[in-house]
Amino acid sequence: VQEPLRFHRAPLDVVRDRRFSNAERLAILGAWEREIREQDGSESQRMQLVDDARREIERRVAAEQGAEPCPRP
């Protein structure tokens, strides 16, 4: 997925978009993360929003599998 900002205004919009599977959502958020790192570095507010969205997807996946999500550093 390239240029996720062209399709979604915020990372949580990706989480809410029902057209995608969780794997696709994670791929989109990964593309968003790469784009932010290239532009802002890893300590930006935008990166925090992507991390929050990624954690929400991981929480959903864990709940579907009946397991606890892995903690992120």
PDB file of C-alpha atoms in Angstrom:
ATOM      1  CA  VAL A   1       0.000   0.000   0.000  1.00  0.00           C
ATOM      2  CA  GLN A   2       1.433   3.326  -1.002  1.00  0.00           C
ATOM      3  CA  GLU A   3       0.407   6.800   0.103  1.00  0.00           C
ATOM      4  CA  PRO A   4      -2.179   5.870   2.764  1.00  0.00           C
ATOM      5  CA  LEU A   5      -2.863   9.565   3.375  1.00  0.00           C
ATOM      6  CA  ARG A   6      -4.530   9.723  -0.041  1.00  0.00           C
ATOM      7  CA  PHE A   7      -7.273   7.403   1.204  1.00  0.00           C
ATOM      8  CA  HIS A   8      -7.562   7.974   4.971  1.00  0.00           C
ATOM      9  CA  ARG A   9      -7.270  11.198   6.965  1.00  0.00           C
ATOM     10  CA  ALA A  10      -6.159   9.532  10.209  1.00  0.00           C
ATOM     11  CA  PRO A  11      -4.771   6.147  11.266  1.00  0.00           C
ATOM     12  CA  LEU A  12      -7.925   5.299  13.220  1.00  0.00           C
ATOM     13  CA  ASP A  13      -9.891   5.699   9.984  1.00  0.00           C
ATOM     14  CA  VAL A  14      -8.022   2.612   8.772  1.00  0.00           C
ATOM     15  CA  VAL A  15      -9.131   0.735  11.890  1.00  0.00           C
ATOM     16  CA  ARG A  16     -12.776   1.669  11.245  1.00  0.00           C
ATOM     17  CA  ASP A  17     -12.746   0.893   7.508  1.00  0.00           C
ATOM     18  CA  ARG A  18     -14.712  -2.342   7.068  1.00  0.00           C
ATOM     19  CA  ARG A  19     -13.405  -2.973   3.562  1.00  0.00           C
ATOM     20  CA  PHE A  20     -10.114  -4.323   4.910  1.00  0.00           C
ATOM     21  CA  SER A  21      -9.089  -7.406   6.825  1.00  0.00           C
ATOM     22  CA  ASN A  22      -6.926  -6.955   9.909  1.00  0.00           C
ATOM     23  CA  ALA A  23      -3.882  -8.076   7.913  1.00  0.00           C
ATOM     24  CA  GLU A  24      -4.625  -5.417   5.290  1.00  0.00           C
ATOM     25  CA  ARG A  25      -5.098  -2.787   8.003  1.00  0.00           C
ATOM     26  CA  LEU A  26      -1.714  -3.659   9.484  1.00  0.00           C
ATOM     27  CA  ALA A  27      -0.122  -3.404   6.029  1.00  0.00           C
ATOM     28  CA  ILE A  28      -1.673   0.041   5.504  1.00  0.00           C
ATOM     29  CA  LEU A  29      -0.508   1.209   8.926  1.00  0.00           C
ATOM     30  CA  GLY A  30       2.962  -0.156   8.145  1.00  0.00           C
ATOM     31  CA  ALA A  31       3.060   1.922   4.971  1.00  0.00           C
ATOM     32  CA  TRP A  32       1.908   4.932   6.942  1.00  0.00           C
ATOM     33  CA  GLU A  33       4.660   4.320   9.514  1.00  0.00           C
ATOM     34  CA  ARG A  34       7.340   4.149   6.804  1.00  0.00           C
ATOM     35  CA  GLU A  35       6.066   7.379   5.279  1.00  0.00           C
ATOM     36  CA  ILE A  36       6.137   9.182   8.642  1.00  0.00           C
ATOM     37  CA  ARG A  37       9.646   7.916   9.450  1.00  0.00           C
ATOM     38  CA  GLU A  38      10.864   9.312   6.132  1.00  0.00           C
ATOM     39  CA  GLN A  39       9.244  12.692   6.782  1.00  0.00           C
ATOM     40  CA  ASP A  40       9.169  13.254  10.559  1.00  0.00           C
ATOM     41  CA  GLY A  41      11.273  10.626  12.246  1.00  0.00           C
ATOM     42  CA  SER A  42       9.927   8.234  14.857  1.00  0.00           C
ATOM     43  CA  GLU A  43       9.094  10.690  17.652  1.00  0.00           C
ATOM     44  CA  SER A  44       6.211  12.562  16.034  1.00  0.00           C
ATOM     45  CA  GLN A  45       2.613  12.820  17.175  1.00  0.00           C
ATOM     46  CA  ARG A  46       1.551  11.232  13.898  1.00  0.00           C
ATOM     47  CA  MET A  47       3.692   8.196  14.714  1.00  0.00           C
ATOM     48  CA  GLN A  48       1.914   7.888  18.071  1.00  0.00           C
ATOM     49  CA  LEU A  49      -1.446   7.832  16.275  1.00  0.00           C
ATOM     50  CA  VAL A  50      -0.210   5.049  13.986  1.00  0.00           C
ATOM     51  CA  ASP A  51       1.075   3.092  16.996  1.00  0.00           C
ATOM     52  CA  ASP A  52      -2.290   3.495  18.745  1.00  0.00           C
ATOM     53  CA  ALA A  53      -4.125   2.244  15.659  1.00  0.00           C
ATOM     54  CA  ARG A  54      -1.743  -0.708  15.306  1.00  0.00           C
ATOM     55  CA  ARG A  55      -2.294  -1.670  18.952  1.00  0.00           C
ATOM     56  CA  GLU A  56      -6.067  -1.570  18.425  1.00  0.00           C
ATOM     57  CA  ILE A  57      -5.792  -3.971  15.471  1.00  0.00           C
ATOM     58  CA  GLU A  58      -3.447  -6.254  17.407  1.00  0.00           C
ATOM     59  CA  ARG A  59      -5.914  -6.225  20.323  1.00  0.00           C
ATOM     60  CA  ARG A  60      -8.725  -7.255  17.952  1.00  0.00           C
ATOM     61  CA  VAL A  61      -6.656 -10.063  16.458  1.00  0.00           C
ATOM     62  CA  ALA A  62      -5.731 -11.339  19.922  1.00  0.00           C
ATOM     63  CA  ALA A  63      -9.374 -11.217  21.044  1.00  0.00           C
ATOM     64  CA  GLU A  64     -10.436 -13.184  17.960  1.00  0.00           C
ATOM     65  CA  GLN A  65      -7.785 -15.785  18.724  1.00  0.00           C
ATOM     66  CA  GLY A  66      -8.534 -15.813  22.457  1.00  0.00           C
ATOM     67  CA  ALA A  67      -5.060 -14.635  23.401  1.00  0.00           C
ATOM     68  CA  GLU A  68      -3.463 -11.596  24.981  1.00  0.00           C
ATOM     69  CA  PRO A  69      -1.839  -9.084  22.595  1.00  0.00           C
ATOM     70  CA  CYS A  70       1.930  -8.871  22.615  1.00  0.00           C
ATOM     71  CA  PRO A  71       3.202  -5.747  24.379  1.00  0.00           C
ATOM     72  CA  ARG A  72       5.029  -3.244  22.168  1.00  0.00           C
ATOM     73  CA  PRO A  73       8.108  -1.409  23.344  1.00  0.00           C
TER      74      PRO A  73
END
